mmCIF file of C-alpha atoms and ligand atoms in Angstrom:
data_model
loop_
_atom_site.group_PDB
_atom_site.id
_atom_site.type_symbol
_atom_site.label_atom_id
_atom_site.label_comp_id
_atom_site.label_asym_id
_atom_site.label_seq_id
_atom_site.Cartn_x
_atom_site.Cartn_y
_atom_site.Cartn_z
ATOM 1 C CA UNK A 1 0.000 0.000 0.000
ATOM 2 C CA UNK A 2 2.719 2.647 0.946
ATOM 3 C CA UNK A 3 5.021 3.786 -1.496
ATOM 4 C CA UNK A 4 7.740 6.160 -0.122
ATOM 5 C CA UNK A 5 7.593 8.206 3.039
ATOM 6 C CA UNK A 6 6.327 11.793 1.252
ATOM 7 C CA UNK A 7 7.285 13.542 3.966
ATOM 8 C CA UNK A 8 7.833 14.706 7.683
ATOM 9 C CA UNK A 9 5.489 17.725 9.045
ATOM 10 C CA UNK A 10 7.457 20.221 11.626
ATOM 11 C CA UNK A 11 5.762 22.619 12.903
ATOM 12 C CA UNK A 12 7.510 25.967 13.326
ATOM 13 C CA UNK A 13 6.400 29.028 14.682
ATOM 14 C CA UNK A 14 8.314 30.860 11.433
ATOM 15 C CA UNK A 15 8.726 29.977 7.924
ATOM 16 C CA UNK A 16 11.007 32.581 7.207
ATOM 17 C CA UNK A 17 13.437 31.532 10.207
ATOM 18 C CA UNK A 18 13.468 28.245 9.864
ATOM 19 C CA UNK A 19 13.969 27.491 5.920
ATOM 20 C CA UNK A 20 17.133 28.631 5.949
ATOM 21 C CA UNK A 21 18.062 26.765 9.277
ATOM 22 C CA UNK A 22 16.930 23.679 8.009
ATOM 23 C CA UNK A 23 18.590 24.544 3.810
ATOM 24 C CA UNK A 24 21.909 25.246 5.858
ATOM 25 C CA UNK A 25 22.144 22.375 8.432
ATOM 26 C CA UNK A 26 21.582 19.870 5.421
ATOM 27 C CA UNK A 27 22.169 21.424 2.211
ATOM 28 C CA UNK A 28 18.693 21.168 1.421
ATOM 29 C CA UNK A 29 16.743 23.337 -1.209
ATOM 30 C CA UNK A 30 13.025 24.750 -0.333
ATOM 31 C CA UNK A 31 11.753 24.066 -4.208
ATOM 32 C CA UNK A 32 7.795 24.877 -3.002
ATOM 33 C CA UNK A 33 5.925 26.717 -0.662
ATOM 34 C CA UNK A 34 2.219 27.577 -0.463
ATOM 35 C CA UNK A 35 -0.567 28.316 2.263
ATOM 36 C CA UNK A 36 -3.638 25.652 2.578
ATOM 37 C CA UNK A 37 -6.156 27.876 4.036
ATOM 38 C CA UNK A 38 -8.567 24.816 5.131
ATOM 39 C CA UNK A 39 -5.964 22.993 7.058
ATOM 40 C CA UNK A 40 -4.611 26.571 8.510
ATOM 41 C CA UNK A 41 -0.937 26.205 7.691
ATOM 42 C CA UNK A 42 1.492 28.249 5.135
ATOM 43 C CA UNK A 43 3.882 25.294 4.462
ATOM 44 C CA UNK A 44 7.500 25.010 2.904
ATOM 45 C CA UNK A 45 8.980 21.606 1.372
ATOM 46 C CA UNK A 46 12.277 20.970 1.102
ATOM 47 C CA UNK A 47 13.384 18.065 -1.227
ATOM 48 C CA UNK A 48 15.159 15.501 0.495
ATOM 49 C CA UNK A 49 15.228 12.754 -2.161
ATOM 50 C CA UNK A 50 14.065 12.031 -5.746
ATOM 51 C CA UNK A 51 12.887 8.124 -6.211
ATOM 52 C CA UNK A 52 11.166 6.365 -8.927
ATOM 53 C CA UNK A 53 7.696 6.366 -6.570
ATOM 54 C CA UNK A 54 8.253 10.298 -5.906
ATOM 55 C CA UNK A 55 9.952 12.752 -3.817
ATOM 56 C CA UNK A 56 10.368 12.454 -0.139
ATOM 57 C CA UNK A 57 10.608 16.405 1.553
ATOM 58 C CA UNK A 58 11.291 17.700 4.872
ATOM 59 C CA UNK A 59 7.889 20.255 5.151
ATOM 60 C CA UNK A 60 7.807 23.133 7.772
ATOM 61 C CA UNK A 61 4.422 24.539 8.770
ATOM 62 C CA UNK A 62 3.595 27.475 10.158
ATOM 63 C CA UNK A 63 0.023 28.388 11.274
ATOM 64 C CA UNK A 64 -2.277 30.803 9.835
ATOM 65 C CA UNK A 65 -4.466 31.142 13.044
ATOM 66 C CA UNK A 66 -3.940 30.028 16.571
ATOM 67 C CA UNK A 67 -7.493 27.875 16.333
ATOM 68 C CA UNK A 68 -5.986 25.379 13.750
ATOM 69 C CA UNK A 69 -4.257 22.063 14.542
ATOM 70 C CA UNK A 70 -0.925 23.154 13.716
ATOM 71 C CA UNK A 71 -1.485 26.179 15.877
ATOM 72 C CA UNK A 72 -3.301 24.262 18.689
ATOM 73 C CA UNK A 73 -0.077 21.532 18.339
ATOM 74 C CA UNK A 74 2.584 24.558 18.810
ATOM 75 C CA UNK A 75 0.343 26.302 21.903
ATOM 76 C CA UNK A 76 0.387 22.522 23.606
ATOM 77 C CA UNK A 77 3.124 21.041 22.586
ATOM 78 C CA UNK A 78 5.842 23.978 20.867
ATOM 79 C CA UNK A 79 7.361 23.335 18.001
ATOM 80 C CA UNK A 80 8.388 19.316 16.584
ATOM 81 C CA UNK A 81 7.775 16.676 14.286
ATOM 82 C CA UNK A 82 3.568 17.119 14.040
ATOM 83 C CA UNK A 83 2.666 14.424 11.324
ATOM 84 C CA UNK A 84 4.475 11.857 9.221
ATOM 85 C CA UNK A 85 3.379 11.344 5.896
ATOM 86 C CA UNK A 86 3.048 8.100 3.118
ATOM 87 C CA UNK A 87 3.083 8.356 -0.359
ATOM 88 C CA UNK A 88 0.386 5.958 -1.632
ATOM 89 C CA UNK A 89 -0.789 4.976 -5.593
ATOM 90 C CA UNK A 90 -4.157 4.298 -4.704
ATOM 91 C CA UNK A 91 -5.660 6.982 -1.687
ATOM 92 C CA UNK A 92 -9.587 5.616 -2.471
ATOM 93 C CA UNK A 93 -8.365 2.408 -1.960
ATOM 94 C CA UNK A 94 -6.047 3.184 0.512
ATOM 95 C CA UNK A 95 -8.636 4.498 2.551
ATOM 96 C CA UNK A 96 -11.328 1.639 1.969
ATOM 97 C CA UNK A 97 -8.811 -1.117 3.737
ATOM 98 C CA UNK A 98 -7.909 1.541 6.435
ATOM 99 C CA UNK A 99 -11.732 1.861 7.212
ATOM 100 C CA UNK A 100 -12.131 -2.029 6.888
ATOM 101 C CA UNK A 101 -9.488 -2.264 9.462
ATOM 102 C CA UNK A 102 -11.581 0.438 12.258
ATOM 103 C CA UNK A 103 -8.930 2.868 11.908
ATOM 104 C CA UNK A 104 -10.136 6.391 13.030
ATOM 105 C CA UNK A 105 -10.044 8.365 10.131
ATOM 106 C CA UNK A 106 -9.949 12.017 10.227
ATOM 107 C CA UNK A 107 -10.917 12.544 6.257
ATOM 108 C CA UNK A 108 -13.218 9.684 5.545
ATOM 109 C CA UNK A 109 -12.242 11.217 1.905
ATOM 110 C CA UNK A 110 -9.392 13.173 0.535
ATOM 111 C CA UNK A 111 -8.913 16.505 0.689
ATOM 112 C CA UNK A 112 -6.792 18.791 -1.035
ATOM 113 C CA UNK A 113 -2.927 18.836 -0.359
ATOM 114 C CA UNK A 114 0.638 20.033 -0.973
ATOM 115 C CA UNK A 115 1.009 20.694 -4.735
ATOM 116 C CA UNK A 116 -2.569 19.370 -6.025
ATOM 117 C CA UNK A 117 -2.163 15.767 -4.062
ATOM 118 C CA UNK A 118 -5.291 14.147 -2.606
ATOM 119 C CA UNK A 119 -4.613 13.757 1.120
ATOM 120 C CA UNK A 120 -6.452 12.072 3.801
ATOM 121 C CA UNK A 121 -5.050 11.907 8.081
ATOM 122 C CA UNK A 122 -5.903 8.891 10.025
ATOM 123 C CA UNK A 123 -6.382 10.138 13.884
ATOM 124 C CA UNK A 124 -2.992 9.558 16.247
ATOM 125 C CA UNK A 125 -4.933 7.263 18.751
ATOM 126 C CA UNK A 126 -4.818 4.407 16.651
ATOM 127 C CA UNK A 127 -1.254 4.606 15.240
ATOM 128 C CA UNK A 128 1.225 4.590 18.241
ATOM 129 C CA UNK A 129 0.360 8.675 19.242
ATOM 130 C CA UNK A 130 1.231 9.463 15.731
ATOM 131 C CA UNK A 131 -0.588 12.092 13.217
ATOM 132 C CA UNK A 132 -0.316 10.197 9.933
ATOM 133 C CA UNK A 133 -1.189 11.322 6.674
ATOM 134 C CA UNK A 134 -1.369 9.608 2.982
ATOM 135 C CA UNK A 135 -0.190 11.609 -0.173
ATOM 136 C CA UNK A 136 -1.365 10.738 -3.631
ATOM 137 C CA UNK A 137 0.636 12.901 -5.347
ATOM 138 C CA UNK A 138 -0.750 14.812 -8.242
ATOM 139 C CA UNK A 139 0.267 13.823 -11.823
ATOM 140 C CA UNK A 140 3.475 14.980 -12.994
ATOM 141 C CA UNK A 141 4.602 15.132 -9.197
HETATM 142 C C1 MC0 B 1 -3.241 16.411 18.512
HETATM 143 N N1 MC0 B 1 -2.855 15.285 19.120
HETATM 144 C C2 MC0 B 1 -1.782 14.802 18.490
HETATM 145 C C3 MC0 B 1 -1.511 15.706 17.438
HETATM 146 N N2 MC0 B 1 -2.443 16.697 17.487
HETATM 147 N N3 MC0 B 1 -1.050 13.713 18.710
HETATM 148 C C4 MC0 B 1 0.003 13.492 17.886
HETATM 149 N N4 MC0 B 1 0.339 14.330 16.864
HETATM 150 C C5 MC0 B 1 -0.401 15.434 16.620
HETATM 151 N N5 MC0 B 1 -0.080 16.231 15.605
HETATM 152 C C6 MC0 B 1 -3.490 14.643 20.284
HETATM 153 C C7 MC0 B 1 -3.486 15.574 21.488
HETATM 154 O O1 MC0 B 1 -2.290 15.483 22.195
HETATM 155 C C8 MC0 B 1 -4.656 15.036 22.273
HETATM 156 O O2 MC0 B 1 -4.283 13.867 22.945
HETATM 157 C C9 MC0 B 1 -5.648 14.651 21.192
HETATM 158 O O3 MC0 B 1 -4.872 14.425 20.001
HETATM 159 C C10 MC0 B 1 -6.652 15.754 20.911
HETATM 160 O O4 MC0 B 1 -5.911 16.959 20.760
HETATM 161 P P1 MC0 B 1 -6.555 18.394 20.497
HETATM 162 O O5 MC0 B 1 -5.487 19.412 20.638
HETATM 163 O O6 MC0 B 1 -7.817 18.551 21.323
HETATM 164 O O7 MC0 B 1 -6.866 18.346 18.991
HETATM 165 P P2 MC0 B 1 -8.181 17.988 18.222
HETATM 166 O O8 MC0 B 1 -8.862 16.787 18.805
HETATM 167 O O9 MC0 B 1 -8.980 19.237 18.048
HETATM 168 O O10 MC0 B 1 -7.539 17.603 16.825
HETATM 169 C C11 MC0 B 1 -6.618 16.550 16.673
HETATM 170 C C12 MC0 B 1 -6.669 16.137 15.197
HETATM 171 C C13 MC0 B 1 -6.428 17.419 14.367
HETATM 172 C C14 MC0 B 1 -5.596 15.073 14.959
HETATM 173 C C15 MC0 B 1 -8.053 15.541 14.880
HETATM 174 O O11 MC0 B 1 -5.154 17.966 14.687
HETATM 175 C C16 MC0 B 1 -6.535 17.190 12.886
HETATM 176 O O12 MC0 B 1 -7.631 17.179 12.335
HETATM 177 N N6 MC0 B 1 -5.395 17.008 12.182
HETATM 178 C C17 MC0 B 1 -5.407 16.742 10.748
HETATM 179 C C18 MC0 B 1 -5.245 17.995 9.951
HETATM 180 C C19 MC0 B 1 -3.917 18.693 10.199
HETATM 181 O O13 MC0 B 1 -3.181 18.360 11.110
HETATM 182 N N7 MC0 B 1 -3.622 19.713 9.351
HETATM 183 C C20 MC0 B 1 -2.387 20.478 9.430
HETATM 184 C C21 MC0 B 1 -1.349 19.936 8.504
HETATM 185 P P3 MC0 B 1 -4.802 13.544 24.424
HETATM 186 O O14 MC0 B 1 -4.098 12.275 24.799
HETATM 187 O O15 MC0 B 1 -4.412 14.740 25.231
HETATM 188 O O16 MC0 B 1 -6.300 13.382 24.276
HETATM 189 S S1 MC0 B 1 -1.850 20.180 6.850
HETATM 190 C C22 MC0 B 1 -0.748 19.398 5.854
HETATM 191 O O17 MC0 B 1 0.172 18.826 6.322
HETATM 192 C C23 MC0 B 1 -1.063 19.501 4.372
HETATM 193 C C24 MC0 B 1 -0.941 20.924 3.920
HETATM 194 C C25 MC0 B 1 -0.213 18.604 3.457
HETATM 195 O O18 MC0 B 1 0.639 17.852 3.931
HETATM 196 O O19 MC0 B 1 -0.454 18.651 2.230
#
């Protein structure tokens, strides 16, 4: 079912302070940002690696609001790893076996991500206290 890990979700209380940490510390380029006003976040990725299944990125978000999750996450928690994310070929599918299984799902159907990808988060509860999202990456991506 999973393809690649997509990518790792920080959340950051800046964009504009920590891209450059993060392009310095590991010679990393930001090649895309953009903000997703329905999940609250301006977000940065940072290509880590190019494969055959897709890309795998490091992504920073910063919230738009304080009443979003990523802002809720940094009021609770402060800034860290918020999310991990898999790259999948199939997300309808994907989903179907997750809800088969009684996983909690947090988008019973996908939503729109980084880039054009269809995304969908499955609750932490279930999955060791971990936020976990699958990508479908848009065509071309
Ligand atoms: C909350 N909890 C987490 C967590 N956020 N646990 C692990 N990782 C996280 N990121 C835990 C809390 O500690 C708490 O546990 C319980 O979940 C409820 O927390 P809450 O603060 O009351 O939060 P809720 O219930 O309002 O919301 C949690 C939920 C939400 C996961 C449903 O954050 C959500 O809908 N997330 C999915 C959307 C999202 O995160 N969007 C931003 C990234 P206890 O034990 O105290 O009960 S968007 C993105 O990444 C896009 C742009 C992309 O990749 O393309």
């Amino acid at each position: 079912m999973l393809t690649r890990i997509d990518h790792v979700g920080i959340a950051v209380a800046s964009l504009t302070e920590t891209i450059p940490i993060y392009e310095q510390a590991f010679n990393l380029k930001c090649v895309h940002q953009e903000t997703n006003e329905r999940q609250g976040v301006r977000e940065a990725m940072l290509l880590v690696h190019s494969g055959d299944t897709g890309g795998s990125y490091v992504q920073l978000l910063e919230p738009i609001r304080d009443d979003t999750p990523v802002g809720k996450f940094l009021a609770k928690r402060g800034p860290g790893i918020h999310h991990i994310a898999y790259g999948v070929d199939d997300i309808d599918a994907a989903l179907a076996s997750l809800t088969v299984g009684g996983f909690d799902l947090v988008n019973k159907t996908p939503v729109h991500g980084t880039s054009g990808s269809r995304i969908a988060f499955i609750h932490p509860k279930g999955l060791g206290g971990v936020l976990t999202e699958l990508v479908e990456a848009a065509a071309g991506h």
